[in-house]
């Protein structure tokens, strides 16, 4: 999903501890929605949770999505996001919210959340 993600640092605000990025990825919203709706209507939530560690299930269901991601077109325009920076024990951590996660995922996050009513 992130193989084609392109990011450019636009600015760093040390005082407010933020970094502004311009990101662009493939347009993955429709493919992610199809994937999520297919899973939702084929399996119960309990079944899905029970199969998260089943490699055969994961491969069977993810391979068609991977093919769709490979075939997807890049988004027509980039999105600017601003991330907060927090200090970890040994590093700096970028803090993503739903908007920024959706931007880097090519719209996949909001599509999947919508399919599952989140």
Coordinates of C-alpha atoms in Angstrom, one line a residue:
X1 CA 0.0 0.0 0.0
X2 CA 2.9 2.4 0.7
X3 CA 5.2 1.2 -2.0
X4 CA 4.2 4.2 -4.2
X5 CA 3.8 6.7 -1.5
X6 CA 5.7 9.9 -2.1
X7 CA 6.4 12.5 0.6
X8 CA 8.1 15.8 0.7
X9 CA 8.8 17.8 3.8
X10 CA 7.4 21.3 3.3
X11 CA 8.3 22.7 6.7
X12 CA 9.4 21.9 10.2
X13 CA 8.1 24.0 13.1
X14 CA 10.4 23.4 16.1
X15 CA 8.5 25.7 18.4
X16 CA 5.1 23.9 17.9
X17 CA 6.8 20.5 17.4
X18 CA 5.1 19.8 14.0
X19 CA 6.2 18.8 10.5
X20 CA 4.2 19.6 7.4
X21 CA 4.4 17.1 4.5
X22 CA 3.1 16.9 1.0
X23 CA 2.0 13.4 0.3
X24 CA 0.7 11.5 -2.7
X25 CA -0.1 7.8 -3.2
X26 CA -2.1 5.7 -5.6
X27 CA -5.9 6.2 -5.3
X28 CA -6.8 3.2 -3.2
X29 CA -10.2 4.2 -1.9
X30 CA -12.4 2.2 -4.2
X31 CA -10.2 -1.0 -4.1
X32 CA -10.0 -0.8 -0.3
X33 CA -13.8 -0.4 0.0
X34 CA -14.4 -3.4 -2.3
X35 CA -12.0 -5.4 -0.3
X36 CA -13.5 -4.4 3.0
X37 CA -17.1 -4.9 1.9
X38 CA -16.3 -8.4 0.5
X39 CA -14.8 -9.4 3.8
X40 CA -17.6 -7.9 5.8
X41 CA -20.3 -9.8 3.9
X42 CA -18.4 -13.1 3.6
X43 CA -17.3 -13.4 7.3
X44 CA -18.6 -12.3 10.7
X45 CA -16.4 -10.0 12.8
X46 CA -15.7 -12.9 15.1
X47 CA -14.6 -15.1 12.2
X48 CA -12.4 -12.4 10.8
X49 CA -10.7 -11.8 14.2
X50 CA -10.2 -15.6 14.6
X51 CA -8.4 -15.8 11.2
X52 CA -5.9 -12.9 11.6
X53 CA -3.1 -15.3 12.4
X54 CA -4.1 -17.8 9.5
X55 CA -1.5 -17.2 6.8
X56 CA -3.5 -19.1 4.2
X57 CA -6.6 -16.9 4.8
X58 CA -4.5 -13.7 4.8
X59 CA -2.7 -14.6 1.6
X60 CA -5.9 -15.7 -0.2
X61 CA -7.7 -12.5 0.7
X62 CA -4.8 -10.1 0.3
X63 CA -3.4 -11.3 -3.0
X64 CA -6.3 -9.9 -5.1
X65 CA -6.0 -6.6 -3.2
X66 CA -2.3 -6.4 -3.9
X67 CA -3.0 -6.9 -7.6
X68 CA -5.5 -4.1 -7.5
X69 CA -3.0 -1.8 -5.7
X70 CA -0.4 -2.6 -8.4
X71 CA -2.9 -1.6 -11.1
X72 CA -4.3 1.5 -9.4
X73 CA -3.5 5.0 -10.8
X74 CA -1.7 7.7 -8.8
X75 CA -4.0 10.3 -7.3
X76 CA -4.3 13.4 -9.4
X77 CA -3.1 15.8 -6.6
X78 CA -1.1 15.7 -3.5
X79 CA -2.4 16.3 0.0
X80 CA -0.7 18.5 2.6
X81 CA -0.7 17.1 6.2
X82 CA 0.7 18.4 9.4
X83 CA 2.0 15.9 11.9
X84 CA 2.8 16.5 15.6
X85 CA 6.2 15.4 16.7
X86 CA 6.5 13.8 20.2
X87 CA 9.7 12.6 21.9
X88 CA 10.2 8.9 22.3
X89 CA 12.7 7.4 24.7
X90 CA 15.4 7.4 22.0
X91 CA 13.9 9.1 19.0
X92 CA 11.2 11.4 17.6
X93 CA 7.8 10.0 16.7
X94 CA 5.5 11.4 14.1
X95 CA 1.9 11.3 15.4
X96 CA -0.8 10.6 12.7
X97 CA -4.5 11.3 13.0
X98 CA -7.2 9.8 10.8
X99 CA -6.9 12.5 8.2
X100 CA -3.1 12.1 7.8
X101 CA -3.4 8.3 7.9
X102 CA -6.0 8.5 5.1
X103 CA -3.8 10.7 3.0
X104 CA -0.8 8.4 3.2
X105 CA -3.0 5.3 2.6
X106 CA -4.4 6.7 -0.6
X107 CA -7.9 6.9 0.9
X108 CA -7.9 3.3 2.0
X109 CA -8.4 4.1 5.7
X110 CA -11.6 6.0 5.3
X111 CA -12.9 3.5 2.8
X112 CA -12.3 0.6 5.2
X113 CA -13.7 2.4 8.2
X114 CA -16.8 3.3 6.2
X115 CA -17.3 -0.3 5.1
X116 CA -17.2 -1.4 8.7
X117 CA -19.3 1.5 10.0
X118 CA -16.4 3.0 12.1

